[in-house]
Amino acid sequence: AALLGGWAGFGTFGLLGRGEAAKTSLVVAFFAQGALCVVVLAGYLMQGDLFEAGLSVASLIISLEMGLILGLWERLTFHALGLLGVNSLINAICRQFYWGQEGNVLALMFTLAAGFFTLAFSVTVILFRWHALRAARRVVLPDMRRYDAVWDAILADPDQRRAVEDLAALVGSLRP
């Protein structure tokens, strides 16, 4: 529920052009999810159910990881989402086949679909970003080569090199 509210805030603020508020709503949602995991963990520990308590610890770690990554290292968000998708897939497979919790097929299908969608979405975004950066570098490369050739020609002349060095020293002396 906390994450749904976070995604709703993210979408709403995003549509309104409030990027920082959109990011903050997701960070708060992941930390709220982490707080809920602590409450659930305490309940399972009081019941003595160490298996479910262990799953709650895993969920707590993932919630805090996502909140921290999104809040501090935003550029790694889609990498972390990919890990979240992998975790969901592993969780669903382990619950179904390794731990023998075959009863709830609908929960299994939902968890598998959510994990696959999250992983596929994050990989797609990462690949599109990589492709866009590569294409941008290809566009800029000829200009960069011309720029470097001009600077090489300027610095080849000893008088011009000295003038550039004097200018660099002047600029360096103006810095506080």
Short mmCIF file of C-alpha atoms in Angstrom, two decimals:
data_model
loop_
_atom_site.label_atom_id
_atom_site.label_comp_id
_atom_site.label_asym_id
_atom_site.label_seq_id
_atom_site.Cartn_x
_atom_site.Cartn_y
_atom_site.Cartn_z
CA ALA A 1 0.00 0.00 0.00
CA ALA A 2 2.85 2.38 0.84
CA LEU A 3 4.53 1.72 -2.48
CA LEU A 4 1.29 2.21 -4.40
CA GLY A 5 0.93 5.62 -2.75
CA GLY A 6 4.54 6.40 -3.64
CA TRP A 7 4.03 5.46 -7.28
CA ALA A 8 0.80 7.48 -7.37
CA GLY A 9 2.67 10.50 -5.98
CA PHE A 10 5.50 9.89 -8.40
CA GLY A 11 3.13 9.86 -11.37
CA THR A 12 1.13 12.86 -10.19
CA PHE A 13 4.16 15.02 -9.42
CA GLY A 14 5.82 13.84 -12.61
CA LEU A 15 2.83 14.93 -14.70
CA LEU A 16 2.89 18.29 -12.92
CA GLY A 17 6.57 18.73 -13.80
CA ARG A 18 7.74 18.49 -10.17
CA GLY A 19 10.65 16.09 -10.58
CA GLU A 20 12.14 16.51 -7.11
CA ALA A 21 8.75 16.01 -5.44
CA ALA A 22 8.17 12.92 -7.58
CA LYS A 23 11.49 11.43 -6.47
CA THR A 24 10.82 12.34 -2.83
CA SER A 25 7.43 10.60 -2.91
CA LEU A 26 9.13 7.36 -4.00
CA VAL A 27 11.90 7.68 -1.41
CA VAL A 28 9.32 8.22 1.35
CA ALA A 29 7.27 5.28 0.05
CA PHE A 30 10.24 2.91 0.17
CA PHE A 31 11.15 4.03 3.69
CA ALA A 32 7.49 3.67 4.76
CA GLN A 33 7.54 0.17 3.29
CA GLY A 34 10.69 -0.48 5.33
CA ALA A 35 8.93 0.71 8.49
CA LEU A 36 6.02 -1.64 7.75
CA CYS A 37 8.53 -4.47 7.30
CA VAL A 38 9.90 -3.76 10.80
CA VAL A 39 6.39 -4.04 12.27
CA VAL A 40 5.73 -7.27 10.38
CA LEU A 41 9.14 -8.62 11.41
CA ALA A 42 8.35 -7.94 15.07
CA GLY A 43 5.05 -9.80 14.72
CA TYR A 44 6.66 -12.85 13.17
CA LEU A 45 9.41 -12.87 15.79
CA MET A 46 6.83 -12.72 18.57
CA GLN A 47 5.07 -15.69 16.96
CA GLY A 48 8.37 -17.55 16.62
CA ASP A 49 8.04 -17.88 12.83
CA LEU A 50 11.68 -17.48 11.81
CA PHE A 51 11.04 -18.31 8.16
CA GLU A 52 8.60 -15.43 7.63
CA ALA A 53 10.79 -13.21 9.83
CA GLY A 54 13.69 -13.91 7.46
CA LEU A 55 11.56 -12.92 4.48
CA SER A 56 10.59 -9.73 6.32
CA VAL A 57 14.29 -8.92 6.88
CA ALA A 58 14.92 -9.44 3.16
CA SER A 59 12.02 -7.11 2.31
CA LEU A 60 13.32 -4.54 4.80
CA ILE A 61 16.78 -4.59 3.23
CA ILE A 62 15.34 -4.21 -0.27
CA SER A 63 13.06 -1.34 0.78
CA LEU A 64 15.90 0.55 2.47
CA GLU A 65 18.23 -0.17 -0.45
CA MET A 66 15.74 1.21 -2.96
CA GLY A 67 15.06 4.30 -0.86
CA LEU A 68 18.76 5.03 -0.36
CA ILE A 69 19.70 4.41 -3.98
CA LEU A 70 16.88 6.57 -5.26
CA GLY A 71 17.61 9.31 -2.73
CA LEU A 72 21.41 9.37 -2.93
CA TRP A 73 22.46 7.71 -6.19
CA GLU A 74 19.59 8.36 -8.57
CA ARG A 75 21.58 7.28 -11.61
CA LEU A 76 21.60 3.70 -10.23
CA THR A 77 17.82 3.55 -9.78
CA PHE A 78 17.13 1.30 -12.76
CA HIS A 79 19.96 -1.03 -11.79
CA ALA A 80 18.38 -1.34 -8.34
CA LEU A 81 14.96 -1.91 -9.92
CA GLY A 82 16.51 -4.75 -11.92
CA LEU A 83 17.77 -6.29 -8.67
CA LEU A 84 14.31 -5.85 -7.18
CA GLY A 85 12.83 -7.75 -10.14
CA VAL A 86 15.40 -10.53 -9.78
CA ASN A 87 14.59 -10.71 -6.06
CA SER A 88 10.89 -11.02 -6.78
CA LEU A 89 11.51 -13.84 -9.26
CA ILE A 90 13.80 -15.70 -6.85
CA ASN A 91 11.33 -15.18 -3.99
CA ALA A 92 8.42 -16.56 -6.02
CA ILE A 93 10.38 -19.55 -7.29
CA CYS A 94 11.78 -20.37 -3.84
CA ARG A 95 8.38 -20.06 -2.16
CA GLN A 96 6.79 -22.32 -4.75
CA PHE A 97 9.37 -25.02 -5.35
CA TYR A 98 12.01 -24.95 -2.63
CA TRP A 99 10.00 -24.08 0.47
CA GLY A 100 6.97 -26.04 -0.69
CA GLN A 101 4.33 -23.30 -0.44
CA GLU A 102 2.31 -24.50 -3.42
CA GLY A 103 -1.09 -23.34 -2.19
CA ASN A 104 -1.50 -19.85 -3.60
CA VAL A 105 -1.06 -20.03 -7.37
CA LEU A 106 -2.49 -16.53 -7.90
CA ALA A 107 0.13 -14.99 -5.58
CA LEU A 108 2.84 -16.95 -7.40
CA MET A 109 1.67 -15.73 -10.81
CA PHE A 110 1.41 -12.13 -9.61
CA THR A 111 4.87 -12.20 -8.02
CA LEU A 112 6.42 -13.81 -11.10
CA ALA A 113 4.72 -11.28 -13.41
CA ALA A 114 5.73 -8.33 -11.21
CA GLY A 115 9.32 -9.56 -10.98
CA PHE A 116 9.56 -10.20 -14.72
CA PHE A 117 7.97 -6.84 -15.60
CA THR A 118 10.25 -4.95 -13.20
CA LEU A 119 13.36 -6.71 -14.51
CA ALA A 120 12.34 -6.27 -18.16
CA PHE A 121 11.47 -2.59 -17.65
CA SER A 122 14.75 -1.77 -15.92
CA VAL A 123 16.85 -3.65 -18.49
CA THR A 124 14.98 -1.89 -21.32
CA VAL A 125 15.58 1.55 -19.79
CA ILE A 126 19.27 0.78 -19.16
CA LEU A 127 19.73 -0.43 -22.76
CA PHE A 128 17.91 2.58 -24.25
CA ARG A 129 20.02 4.93 -22.11
CA TRP A 130 23.21 3.16 -23.15
CA HIS A 131 22.17 3.37 -26.80
CA ALA A 132 21.32 7.09 -26.50
CA LEU A 133 24.67 7.87 -24.85
CA ARG A 134 26.52 5.91 -27.51
CA ALA A 135 24.65 7.72 -30.30
CA ALA A 136 25.33 11.11 -28.68
CA ARG A 137 29.03 10.31 -28.40
CA ARG A 138 29.09 9.37 -32.09
CA VAL A 139 27.54 12.75 -32.95
CA VAL A 140 29.98 14.73 -30.78
CA LEU A 141 33.14 12.82 -31.71
CA PRO A 142 33.92 14.65 -35.01
CA ASP A 143 33.48 18.03 -33.29
CA MET A 144 35.72 16.91 -30.45
CA ARG A 145 38.42 15.90 -32.92
CA ARG A 146 38.26 19.30 -34.67
CA TYR A 147 38.40 21.09 -31.31
CA ASP A 148 41.45 19.05 -30.26
CA ALA A 149 43.15 19.78 -33.61
CA VAL A 150 42.65 23.53 -33.12
CA TRP A 151 44.10 23.37 -29.60
CA ASP A 152 47.05 21.29 -30.81
CA ALA A 153 47.76 23.96 -33.44
CA ILE A 154 47.50 26.75 -30.84
CA LEU A 155 49.76 24.99 -28.36
CA ALA A 156 52.32 24.12 -31.06
CA ASP A 157 53.31 27.82 -31.27
CA PRO A 158 55.60 28.65 -28.26
CA ASP A 159 54.29 32.23 -27.98
CA GLN A 160 50.67 31.10 -27.91
CA ARG A 161 51.50 28.31 -25.43
CA ARG A 162 53.12 30.87 -23.12
CA ALA A 163 50.06 33.16 -23.45
CA VAL A 164 47.74 30.29 -22.54
CA GLU A 165 49.95 29.38 -19.54
CA ASP A 166 49.97 33.03 -18.41
CA LEU A 167 46.20 33.17 -18.74
CA ALA A 168 45.88 29.95 -16.70
CA ALA A 169 48.14 31.42 -13.99
CA LEU A 170 46.07 34.64 -13.91
CA VAL A 171 42.81 32.70 -13.59
CA GLY A 172 44.39 30.52 -10.87
CA SER A 173 45.44 33.58 -8.89
CA LEU A 174 41.89 35.00 -9.00
CA ARG A 175 40.36 31.95 -7.31
CA PRO A 176 39.84 32.32 -3.55
#
